[in-house]
Tab-separated table of C-alpha atoms in Angstrom:
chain	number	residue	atom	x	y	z
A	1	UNK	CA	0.000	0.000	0.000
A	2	UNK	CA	1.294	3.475	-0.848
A	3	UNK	CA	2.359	5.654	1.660
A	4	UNK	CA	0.217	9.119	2.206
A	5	UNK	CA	0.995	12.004	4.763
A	6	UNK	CA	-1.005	14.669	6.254
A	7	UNK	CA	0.455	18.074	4.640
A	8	UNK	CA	2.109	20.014	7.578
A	9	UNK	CA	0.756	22.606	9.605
A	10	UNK	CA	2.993	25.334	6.943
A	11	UNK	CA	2.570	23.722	3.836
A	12	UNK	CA	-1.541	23.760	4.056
A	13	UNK	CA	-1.167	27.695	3.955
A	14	UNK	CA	0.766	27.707	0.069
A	15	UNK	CA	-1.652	24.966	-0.680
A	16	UNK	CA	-4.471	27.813	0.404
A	17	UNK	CA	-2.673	30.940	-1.243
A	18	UNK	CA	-0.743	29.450	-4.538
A	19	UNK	CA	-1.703	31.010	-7.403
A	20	UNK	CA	-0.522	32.736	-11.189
A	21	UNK	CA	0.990	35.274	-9.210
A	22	UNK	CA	2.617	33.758	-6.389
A	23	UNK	CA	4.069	30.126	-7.452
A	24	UNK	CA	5.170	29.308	-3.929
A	25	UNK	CA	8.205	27.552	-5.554
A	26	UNK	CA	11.271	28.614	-4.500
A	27	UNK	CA	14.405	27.244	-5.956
A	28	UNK	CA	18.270	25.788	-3.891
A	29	UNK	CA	21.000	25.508	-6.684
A	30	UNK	CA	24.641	23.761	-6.559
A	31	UNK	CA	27.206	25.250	-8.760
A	32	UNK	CA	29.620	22.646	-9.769
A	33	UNK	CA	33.148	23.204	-11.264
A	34	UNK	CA	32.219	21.038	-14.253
A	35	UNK	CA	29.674	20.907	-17.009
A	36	UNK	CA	26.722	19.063	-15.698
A	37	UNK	CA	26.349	15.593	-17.017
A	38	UNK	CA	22.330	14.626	-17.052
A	39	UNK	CA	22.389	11.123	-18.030
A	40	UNK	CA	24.325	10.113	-14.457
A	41	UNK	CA	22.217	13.564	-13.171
A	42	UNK	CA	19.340	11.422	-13.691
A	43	UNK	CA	20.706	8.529	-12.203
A	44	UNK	CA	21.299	10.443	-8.727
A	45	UNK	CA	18.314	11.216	-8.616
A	46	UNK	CA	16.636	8.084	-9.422
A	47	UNK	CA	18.710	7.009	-6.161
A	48	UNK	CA	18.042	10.123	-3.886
A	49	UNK	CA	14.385	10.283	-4.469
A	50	UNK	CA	13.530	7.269	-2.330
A	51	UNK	CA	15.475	8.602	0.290
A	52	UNK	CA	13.304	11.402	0.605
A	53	UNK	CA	9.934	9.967	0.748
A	54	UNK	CA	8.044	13.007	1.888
A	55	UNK	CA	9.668	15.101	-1.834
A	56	UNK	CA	8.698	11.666	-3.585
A	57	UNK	CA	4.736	12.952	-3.603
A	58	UNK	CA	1.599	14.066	-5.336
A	59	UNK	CA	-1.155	15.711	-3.956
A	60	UNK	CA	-4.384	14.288	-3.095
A	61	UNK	CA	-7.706	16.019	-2.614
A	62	UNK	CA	-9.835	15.777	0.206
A	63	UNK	CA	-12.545	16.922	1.717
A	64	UNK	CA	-11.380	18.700	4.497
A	65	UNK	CA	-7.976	19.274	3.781
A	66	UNK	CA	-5.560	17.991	0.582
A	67	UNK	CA	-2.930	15.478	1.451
A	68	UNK	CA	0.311	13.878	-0.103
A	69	UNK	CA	0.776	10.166	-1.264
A	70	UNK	CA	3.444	8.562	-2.463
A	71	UNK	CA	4.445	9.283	-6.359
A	72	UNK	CA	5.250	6.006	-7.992
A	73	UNK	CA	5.944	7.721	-11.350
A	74	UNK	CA	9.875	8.718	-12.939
A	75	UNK	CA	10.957	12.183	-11.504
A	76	UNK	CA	12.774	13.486	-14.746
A	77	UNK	CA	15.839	16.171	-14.960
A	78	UNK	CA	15.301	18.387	-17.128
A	79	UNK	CA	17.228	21.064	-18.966
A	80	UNK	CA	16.344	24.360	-17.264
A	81	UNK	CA	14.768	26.497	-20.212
A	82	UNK	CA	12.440	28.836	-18.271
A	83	UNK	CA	12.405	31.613	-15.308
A	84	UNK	CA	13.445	30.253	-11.887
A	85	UNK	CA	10.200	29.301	-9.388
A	86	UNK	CA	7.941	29.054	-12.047
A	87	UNK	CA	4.782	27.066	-11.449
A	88	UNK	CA	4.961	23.925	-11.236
A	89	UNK	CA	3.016	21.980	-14.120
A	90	UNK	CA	1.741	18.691	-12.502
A	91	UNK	CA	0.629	17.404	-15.663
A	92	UNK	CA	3.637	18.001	-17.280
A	93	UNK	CA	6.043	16.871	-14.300
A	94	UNK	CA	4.515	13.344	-13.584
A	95	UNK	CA	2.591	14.804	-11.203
A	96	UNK	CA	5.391	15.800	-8.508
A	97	UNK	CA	5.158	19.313	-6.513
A	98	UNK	CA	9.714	19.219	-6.983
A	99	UNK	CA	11.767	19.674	-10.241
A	100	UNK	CA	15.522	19.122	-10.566
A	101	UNK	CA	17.035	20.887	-13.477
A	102	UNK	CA	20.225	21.789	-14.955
A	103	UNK	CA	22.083	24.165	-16.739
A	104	UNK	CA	26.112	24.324	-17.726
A	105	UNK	CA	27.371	23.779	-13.955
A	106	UNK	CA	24.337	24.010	-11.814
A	107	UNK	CA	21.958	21.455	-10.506
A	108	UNK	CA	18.423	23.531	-9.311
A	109	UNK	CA	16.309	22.042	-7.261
A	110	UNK	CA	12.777	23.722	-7.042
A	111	UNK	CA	9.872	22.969	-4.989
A	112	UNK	CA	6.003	23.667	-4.081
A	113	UNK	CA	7.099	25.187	-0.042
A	114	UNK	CA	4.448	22.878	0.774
A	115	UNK	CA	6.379	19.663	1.342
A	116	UNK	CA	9.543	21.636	2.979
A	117	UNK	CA	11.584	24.612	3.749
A	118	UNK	CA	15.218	26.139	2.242
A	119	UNK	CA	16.805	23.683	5.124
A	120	UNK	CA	15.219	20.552	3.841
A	121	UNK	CA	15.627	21.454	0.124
A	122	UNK	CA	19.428	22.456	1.144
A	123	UNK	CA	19.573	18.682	2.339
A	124	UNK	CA	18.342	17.275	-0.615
A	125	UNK	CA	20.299	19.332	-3.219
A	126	UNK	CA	23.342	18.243	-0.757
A	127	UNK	CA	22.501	14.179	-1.076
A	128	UNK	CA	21.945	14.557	-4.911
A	129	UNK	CA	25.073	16.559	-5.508
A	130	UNK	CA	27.356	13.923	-3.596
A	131	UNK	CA	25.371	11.234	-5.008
A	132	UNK	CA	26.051	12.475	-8.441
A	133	UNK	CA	29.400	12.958	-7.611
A	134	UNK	CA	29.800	9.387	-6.470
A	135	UNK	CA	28.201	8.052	-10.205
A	136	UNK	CA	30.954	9.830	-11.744
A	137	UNK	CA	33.344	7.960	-9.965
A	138	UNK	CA	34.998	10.905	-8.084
A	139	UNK	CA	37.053	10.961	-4.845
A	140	UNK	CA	33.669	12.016	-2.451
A	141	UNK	CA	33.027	10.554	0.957
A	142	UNK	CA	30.300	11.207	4.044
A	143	UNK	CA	29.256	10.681	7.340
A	144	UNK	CA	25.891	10.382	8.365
A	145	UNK	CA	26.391	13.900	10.539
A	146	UNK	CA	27.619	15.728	6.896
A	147	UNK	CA	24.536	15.099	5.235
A	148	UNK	CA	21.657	12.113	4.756
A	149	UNK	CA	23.584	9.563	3.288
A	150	UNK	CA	21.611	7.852	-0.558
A	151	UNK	CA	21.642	4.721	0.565
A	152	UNK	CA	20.349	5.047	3.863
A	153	UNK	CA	16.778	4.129	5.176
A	154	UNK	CA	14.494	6.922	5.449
A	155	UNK	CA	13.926	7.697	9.565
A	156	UNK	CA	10.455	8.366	10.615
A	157	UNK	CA	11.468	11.425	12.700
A	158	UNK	CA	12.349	12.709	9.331
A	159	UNK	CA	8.944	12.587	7.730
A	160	UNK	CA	7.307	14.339	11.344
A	161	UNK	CA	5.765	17.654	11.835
A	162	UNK	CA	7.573	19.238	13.971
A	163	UNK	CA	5.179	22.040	15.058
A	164	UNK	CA	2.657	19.198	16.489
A	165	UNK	CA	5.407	18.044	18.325
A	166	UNK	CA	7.054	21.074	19.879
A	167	UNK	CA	3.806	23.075	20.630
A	168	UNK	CA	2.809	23.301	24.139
A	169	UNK	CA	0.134	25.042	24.055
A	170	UNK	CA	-2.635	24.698	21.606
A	171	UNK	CA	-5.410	27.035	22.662
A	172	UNK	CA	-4.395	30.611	22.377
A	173	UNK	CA	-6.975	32.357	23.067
A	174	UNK	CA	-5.279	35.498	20.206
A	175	UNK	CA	-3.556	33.610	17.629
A	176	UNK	CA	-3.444	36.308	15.228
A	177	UNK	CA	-0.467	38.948	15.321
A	178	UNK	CA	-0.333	42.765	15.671
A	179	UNK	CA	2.174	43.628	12.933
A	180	UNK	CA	1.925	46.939	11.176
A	181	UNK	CA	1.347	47.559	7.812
A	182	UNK	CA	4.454	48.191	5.829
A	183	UNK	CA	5.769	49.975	3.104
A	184	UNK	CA	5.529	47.714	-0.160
A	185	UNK	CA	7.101	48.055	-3.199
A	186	UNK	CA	4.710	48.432	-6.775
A	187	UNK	CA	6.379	48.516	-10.071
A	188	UNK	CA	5.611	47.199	-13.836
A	189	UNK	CA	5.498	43.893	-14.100
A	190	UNK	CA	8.056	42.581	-16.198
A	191	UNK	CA	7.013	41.693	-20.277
A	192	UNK	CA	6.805	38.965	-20.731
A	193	UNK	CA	5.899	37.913	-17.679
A	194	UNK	CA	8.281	35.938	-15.373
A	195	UNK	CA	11.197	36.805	-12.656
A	196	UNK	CA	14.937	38.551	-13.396
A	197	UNK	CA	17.186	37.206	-11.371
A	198	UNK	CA	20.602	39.322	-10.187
A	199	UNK	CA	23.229	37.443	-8.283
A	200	UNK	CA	26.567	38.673	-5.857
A	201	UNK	CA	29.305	36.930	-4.955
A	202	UNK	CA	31.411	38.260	-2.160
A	203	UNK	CA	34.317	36.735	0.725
A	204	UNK	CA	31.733	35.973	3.518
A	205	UNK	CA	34.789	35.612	6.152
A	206	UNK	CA	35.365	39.256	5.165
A	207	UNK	CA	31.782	40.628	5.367
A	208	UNK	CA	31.098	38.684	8.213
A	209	UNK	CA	34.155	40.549	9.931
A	210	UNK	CA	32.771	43.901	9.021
A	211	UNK	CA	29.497	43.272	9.989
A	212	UNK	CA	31.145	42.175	13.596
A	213	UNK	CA	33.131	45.081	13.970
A	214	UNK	CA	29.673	46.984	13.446
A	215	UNK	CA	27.928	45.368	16.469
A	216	UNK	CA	25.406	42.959	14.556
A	217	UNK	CA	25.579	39.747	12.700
A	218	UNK	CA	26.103	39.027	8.703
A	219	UNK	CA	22.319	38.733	8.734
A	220	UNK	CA	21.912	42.096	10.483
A	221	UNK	CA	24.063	43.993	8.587
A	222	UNK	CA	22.527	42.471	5.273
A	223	UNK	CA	18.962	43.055	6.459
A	224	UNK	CA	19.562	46.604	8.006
A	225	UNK	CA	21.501	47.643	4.219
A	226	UNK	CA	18.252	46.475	2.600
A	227	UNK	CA	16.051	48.860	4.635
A	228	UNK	CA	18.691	51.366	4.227
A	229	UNK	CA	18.623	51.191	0.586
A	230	UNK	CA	14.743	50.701	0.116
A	231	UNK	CA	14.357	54.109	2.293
A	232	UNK	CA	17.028	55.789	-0.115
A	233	UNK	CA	14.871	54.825	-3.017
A	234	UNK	CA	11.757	55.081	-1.400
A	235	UNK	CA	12.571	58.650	-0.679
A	236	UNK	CA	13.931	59.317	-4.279
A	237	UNK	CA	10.286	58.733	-5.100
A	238	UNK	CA	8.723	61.115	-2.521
A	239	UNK	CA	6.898	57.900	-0.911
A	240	UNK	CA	5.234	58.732	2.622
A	241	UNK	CA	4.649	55.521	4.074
A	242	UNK	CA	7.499	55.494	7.055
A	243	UNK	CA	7.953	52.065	8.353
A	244	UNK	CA	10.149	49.727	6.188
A	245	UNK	CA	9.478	45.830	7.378
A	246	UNK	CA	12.005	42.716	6.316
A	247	UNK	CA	10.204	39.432	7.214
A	248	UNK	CA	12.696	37.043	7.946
A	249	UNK	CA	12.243	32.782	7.749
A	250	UNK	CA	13.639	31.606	10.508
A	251	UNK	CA	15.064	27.754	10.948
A	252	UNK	CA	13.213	26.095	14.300
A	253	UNK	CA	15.838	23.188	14.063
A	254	UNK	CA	18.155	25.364	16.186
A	255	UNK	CA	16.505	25.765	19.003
A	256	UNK	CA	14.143	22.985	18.551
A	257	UNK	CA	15.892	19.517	17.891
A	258	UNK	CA	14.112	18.240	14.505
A	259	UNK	CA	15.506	16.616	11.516
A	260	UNK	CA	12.123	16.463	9.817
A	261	UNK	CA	12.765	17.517	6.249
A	262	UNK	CA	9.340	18.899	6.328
A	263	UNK	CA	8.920	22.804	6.703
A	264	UNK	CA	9.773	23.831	10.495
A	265	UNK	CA	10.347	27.448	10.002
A	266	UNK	CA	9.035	30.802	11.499
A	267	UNK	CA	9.144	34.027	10.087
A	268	UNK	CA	10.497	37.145	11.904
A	269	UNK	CA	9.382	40.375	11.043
A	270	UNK	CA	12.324	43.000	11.396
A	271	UNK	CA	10.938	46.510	11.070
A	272	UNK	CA	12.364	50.189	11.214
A	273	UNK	CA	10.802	53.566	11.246
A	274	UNK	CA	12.917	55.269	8.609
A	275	UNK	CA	13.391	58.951	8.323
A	276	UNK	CA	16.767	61.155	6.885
A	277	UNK	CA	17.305	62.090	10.290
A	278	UNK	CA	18.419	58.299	11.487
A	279	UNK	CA	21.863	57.358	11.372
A	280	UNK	CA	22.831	53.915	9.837
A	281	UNK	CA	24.138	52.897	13.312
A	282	UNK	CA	20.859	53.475	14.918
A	283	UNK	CA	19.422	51.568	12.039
A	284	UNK	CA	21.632	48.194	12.597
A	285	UNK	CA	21.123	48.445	16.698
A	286	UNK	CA	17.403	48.870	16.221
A	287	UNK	CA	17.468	45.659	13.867
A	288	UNK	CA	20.171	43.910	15.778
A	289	UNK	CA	18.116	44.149	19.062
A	290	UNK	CA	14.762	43.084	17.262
A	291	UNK	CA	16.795	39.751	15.830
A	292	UNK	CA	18.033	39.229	19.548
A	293	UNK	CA	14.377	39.011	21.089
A	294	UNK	CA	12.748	37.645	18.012
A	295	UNK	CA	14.798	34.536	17.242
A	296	UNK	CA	14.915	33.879	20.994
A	297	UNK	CA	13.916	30.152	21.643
A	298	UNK	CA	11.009	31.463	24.296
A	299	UNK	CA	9.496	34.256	21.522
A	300	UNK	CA	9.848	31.080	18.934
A	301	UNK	CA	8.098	28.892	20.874
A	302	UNK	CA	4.848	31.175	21.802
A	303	UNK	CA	5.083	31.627	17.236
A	304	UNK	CA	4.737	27.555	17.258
A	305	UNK	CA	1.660	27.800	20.066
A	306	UNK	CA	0.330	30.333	18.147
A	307	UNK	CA	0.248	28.239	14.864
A	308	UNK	CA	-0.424	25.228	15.807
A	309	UNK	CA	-3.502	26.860	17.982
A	310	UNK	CA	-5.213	28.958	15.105
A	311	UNK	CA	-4.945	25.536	12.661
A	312	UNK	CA	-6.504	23.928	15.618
A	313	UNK	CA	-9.529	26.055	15.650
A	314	UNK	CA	-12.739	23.967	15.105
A	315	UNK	CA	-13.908	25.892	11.810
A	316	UNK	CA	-10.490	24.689	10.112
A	317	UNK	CA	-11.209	21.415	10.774
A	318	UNK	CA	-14.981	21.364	9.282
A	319	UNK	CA	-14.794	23.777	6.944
A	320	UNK	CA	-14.747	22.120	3.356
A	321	UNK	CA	-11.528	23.492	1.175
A	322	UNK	CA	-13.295	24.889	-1.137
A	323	UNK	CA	-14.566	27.735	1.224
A	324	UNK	CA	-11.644	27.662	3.603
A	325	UNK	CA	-8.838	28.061	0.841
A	326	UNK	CA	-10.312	31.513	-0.134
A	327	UNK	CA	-10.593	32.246	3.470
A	328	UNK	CA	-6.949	31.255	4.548
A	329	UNK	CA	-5.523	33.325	1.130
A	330	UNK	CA	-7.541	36.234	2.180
A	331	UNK	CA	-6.235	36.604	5.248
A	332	UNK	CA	-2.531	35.978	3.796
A	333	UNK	CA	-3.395	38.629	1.965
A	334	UNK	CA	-4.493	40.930	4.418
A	335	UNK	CA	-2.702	40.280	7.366
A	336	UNK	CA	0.482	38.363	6.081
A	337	UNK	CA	1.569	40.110	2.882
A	338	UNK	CA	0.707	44.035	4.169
A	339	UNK	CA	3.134	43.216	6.975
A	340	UNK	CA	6.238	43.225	5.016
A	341	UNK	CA	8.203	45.160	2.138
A	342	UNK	CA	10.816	42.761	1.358
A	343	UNK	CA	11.505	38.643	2.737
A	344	UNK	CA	15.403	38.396	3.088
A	345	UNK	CA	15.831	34.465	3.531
A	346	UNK	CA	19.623	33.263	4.898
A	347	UNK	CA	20.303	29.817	4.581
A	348	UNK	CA	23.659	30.061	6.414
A	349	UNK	CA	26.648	28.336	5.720
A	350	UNK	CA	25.987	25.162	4.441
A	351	UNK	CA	27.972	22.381	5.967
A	352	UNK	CA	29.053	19.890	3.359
A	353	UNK	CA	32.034	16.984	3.712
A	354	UNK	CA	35.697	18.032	3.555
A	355	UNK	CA	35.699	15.909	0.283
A	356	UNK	CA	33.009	17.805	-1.579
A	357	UNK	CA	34.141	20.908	-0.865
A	358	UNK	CA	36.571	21.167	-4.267
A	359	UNK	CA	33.935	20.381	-6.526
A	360	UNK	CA	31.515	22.939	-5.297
A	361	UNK	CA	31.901	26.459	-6.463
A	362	UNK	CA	28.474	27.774	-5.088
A	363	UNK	CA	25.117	27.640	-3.518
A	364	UNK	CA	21.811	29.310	-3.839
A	365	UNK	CA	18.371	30.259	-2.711
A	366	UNK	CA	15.835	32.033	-4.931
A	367	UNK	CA	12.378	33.083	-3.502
A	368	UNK	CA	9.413	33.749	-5.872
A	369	UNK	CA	7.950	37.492	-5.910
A	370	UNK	CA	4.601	37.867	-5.134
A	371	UNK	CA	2.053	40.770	-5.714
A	372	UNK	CA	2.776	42.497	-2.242
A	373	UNK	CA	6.581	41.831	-2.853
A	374	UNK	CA	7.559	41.703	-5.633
A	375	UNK	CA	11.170	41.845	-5.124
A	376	UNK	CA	12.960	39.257	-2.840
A	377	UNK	CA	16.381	38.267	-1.904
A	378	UNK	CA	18.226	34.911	-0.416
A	379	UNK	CA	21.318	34.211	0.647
A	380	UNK	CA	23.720	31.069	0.916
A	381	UNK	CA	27.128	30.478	2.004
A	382	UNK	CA	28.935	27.843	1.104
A	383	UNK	CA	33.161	26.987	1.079
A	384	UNK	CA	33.110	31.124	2.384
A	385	UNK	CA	31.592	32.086	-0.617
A	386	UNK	CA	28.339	34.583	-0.020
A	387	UNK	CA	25.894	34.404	-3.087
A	388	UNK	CA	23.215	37.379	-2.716
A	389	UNK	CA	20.104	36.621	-4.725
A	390	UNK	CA	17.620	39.215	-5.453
A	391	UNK	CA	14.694	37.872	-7.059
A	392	UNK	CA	12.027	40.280	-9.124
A	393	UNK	CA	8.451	40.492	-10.912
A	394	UNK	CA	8.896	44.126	-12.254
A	395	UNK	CA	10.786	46.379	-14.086
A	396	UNK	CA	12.400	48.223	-11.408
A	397	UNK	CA	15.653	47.413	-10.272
A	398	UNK	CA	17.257	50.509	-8.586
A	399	UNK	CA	16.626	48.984	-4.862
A	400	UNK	CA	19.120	45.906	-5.943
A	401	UNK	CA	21.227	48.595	-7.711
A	402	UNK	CA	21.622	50.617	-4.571
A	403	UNK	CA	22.278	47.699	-2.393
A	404	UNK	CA	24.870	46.622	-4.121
A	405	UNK	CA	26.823	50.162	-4.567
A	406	UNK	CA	25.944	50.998	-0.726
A	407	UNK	CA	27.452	47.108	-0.336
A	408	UNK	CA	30.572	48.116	-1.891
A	409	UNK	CA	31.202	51.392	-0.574
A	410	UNK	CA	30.627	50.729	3.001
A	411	UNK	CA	32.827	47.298	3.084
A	412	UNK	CA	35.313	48.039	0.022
A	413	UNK	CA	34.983	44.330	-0.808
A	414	UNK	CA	34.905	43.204	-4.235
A	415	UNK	CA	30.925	42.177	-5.568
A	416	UNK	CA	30.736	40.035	-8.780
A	417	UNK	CA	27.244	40.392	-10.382
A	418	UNK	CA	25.557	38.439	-12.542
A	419	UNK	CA	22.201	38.474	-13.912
A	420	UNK	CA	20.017	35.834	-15.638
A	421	UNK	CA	18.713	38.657	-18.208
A	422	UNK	CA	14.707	37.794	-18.249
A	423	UNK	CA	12.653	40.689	-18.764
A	424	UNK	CA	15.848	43.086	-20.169
């Protein structure tokens, strides 16, 4: 009998609020030093797939609420032709919410955020990678503590939710949050239709230093330069609204021990009142401060209670998905989406084994725009290479532009940008 899992307490919200204009796919990339072969591509991942039983599914409808069985058809590479986080075509990809593509030296893995977060796609893209590596006979090794090994058995803690598990409380009495509406950015939408993508490469041992000696973190410095540079343009276009917000996913399998590759994130809304008055260093101890409280393990824990309680409610439960889908994407909409400008997304440093490390050049994250926000960014570090990747629906590009210089200028270190060109 095939296997079938309830969809996690996350993933039922981008089953709700999917749509032509938000994909919900977001997209983890390896950058080898070599030309990717797909023929032995295809065989890693022929491999790695059944070690990942809850990425090895198709959706189900139900009454009540969808749910994910086992996919017994072939997940195919394919050459990567399109924009990244496109849609994902069931029809036309045997029915599976993941793609793996390739193109020159990069193997893209992109997926419905549904079945997992940027830490359980950074897992998978890890396993294929060294799997891959292994077909082609080269010099790679692992322990099970580098990354989940191809060959091994799947664990059940692996398939878990993790919020069911680590909530304490499930009957908040307020579930909903109090966050302000923010500043959002509105531009043309590119022609055709799709999302530009503009990447930069930088030391992260050196910007991490700098952002030291300024009294924050690499993630606070990065997040308080966006708001920096989205109130320089923002006030280049005589905009009034004041309060520039960065929401921020953060990974519950730090504080919370879970190696569930299903999504166990929260998000962290980091938000400054801007003005021409504030100095930059008020600006990155205002943000710094907010990232203390907010990604402390007590704060993270009431965000779990909180989710896990409003899911809980009784009229979630009964509520047929055809009314509660429009519901739950309404209230995305309304309360979600108007509480941020901008989602910066940091996947860290990515740990892979001593032996992998010379083949890899360079890792990625890539978030898909939305309507509310349409320009995102994510960031990966991997063998102390920093890839910044901004992510955009529209025309305008001067925020990434500014970033960038301001970048530059404040750190002196060397950026290399590239750009996939859609939409130029």
């Amino acid at each position: 009998m095939d296997q079938w899992y309830k969809i996690d307490n996350t993933g039922k919200i981008f089953h709700a609020v999917s749509n032509a204009s938000n994909s919900a796919v977001f997209r983890v990339s390896i950058t080898l030093h070599e030309t990717i072969d797909p023929k032995i591509l295809q065989e890693a991942l022929d491999i790695v797939v059944l070690r990942f039983p809850t990425l090895n599914v198709r959706v189900r409808k139900g009454l009540f609420w969808d749910f994910l069985e086992q996919n017994d058809q072939v997940l195919k590479v394919k050459e990567e032709t399109d924009y990244p986080c496109a849609p994902i075509d069931r029809k036309e990809n045997n029915a599976f919410l993941i793609r793996v593509l390739y193109f020159g030296k990069r193997i893209a893995v992109e997926v419905f955020h549904s079945l997992t977060d940027g830490g359980g796609a950074a897992e998978f893209v890890k396993t294929l990678t060294y799997q891959y590596l292994k077909l082609k006979e080269e010099n790679v090794s692992a322990e099970e503590t580098e990354l989940m090994l191809p060959n091994a058995p799947p664990k059940t803690e692996e398939t878990e939710d993790s919020f069911l598990k680590y909530a304490t409380v499930t009957n908040v009495k307020n579930p909903a949050t109090n966050d302000k509406k923010a500043y959002q950015l509105k531009g043309t939408q590119l022609n055709p239709p799709g999302i530009n993508v503009i990447q930069g490469f930088v030391d992260a041992a050196a910007l991490n230093s700098y952002a030291k000696a300024q009294g924050t973190s690499l993630t606070g410095f990065l997040t308080s330069l966006l708001i920096k540079s989205i109130h320089m343009e923002k006030r280049r276009r005589k905009a009034e609204a004041d309060l520039i917000t960065i929401a921020m996913p953060v990974s519950l399998r730090r504080h919370f021990p879970s190696v569930s590759v299903r999504n166990f994130f929260s998000v962290s809304n980091i938000g400054v009142t801007m003005n021409d008055q504030i100095p930059f260093d008020d600006v990155i101890r205002s943000v710094t401060e907010q990232l203390i409280e907010k990604t402390d393990k007590a704060f993270l824990q009431a965000g779990i209670n909180r989710f896990v309680s409003f899911q809980s409610h009784i009229w979630l439960r009964i509520v047929p998905v055809f009314i509660k889908y429009p519901v739950m994407r309404f209230a995305f909409n309304q309360l979600g989406e108007r509480a941020k400008t901008m989602t910066l997304s940091n996947l860290g440093n990515i740990k892979l084994p001593d032996s992998m490390k010379p083949y890899v050049d360079s890792m990625d994250v890539i978030l898909y725009p939305t309507n509310k926000s349409p320009i995102n960014c994510g960031t990966a570090t991997v063998n102390d290479k920093l890839t910044i990747t901004f992510s955009r629906s529209i025309e305008d590009n001067e925020i990434i532009k500014r970033f960038f210089k301001e970048l530059t200028r404040m750190t002196g270190l060397d950026v290399t940008a590239v750009s996939n060109g859609w939409g130029e």
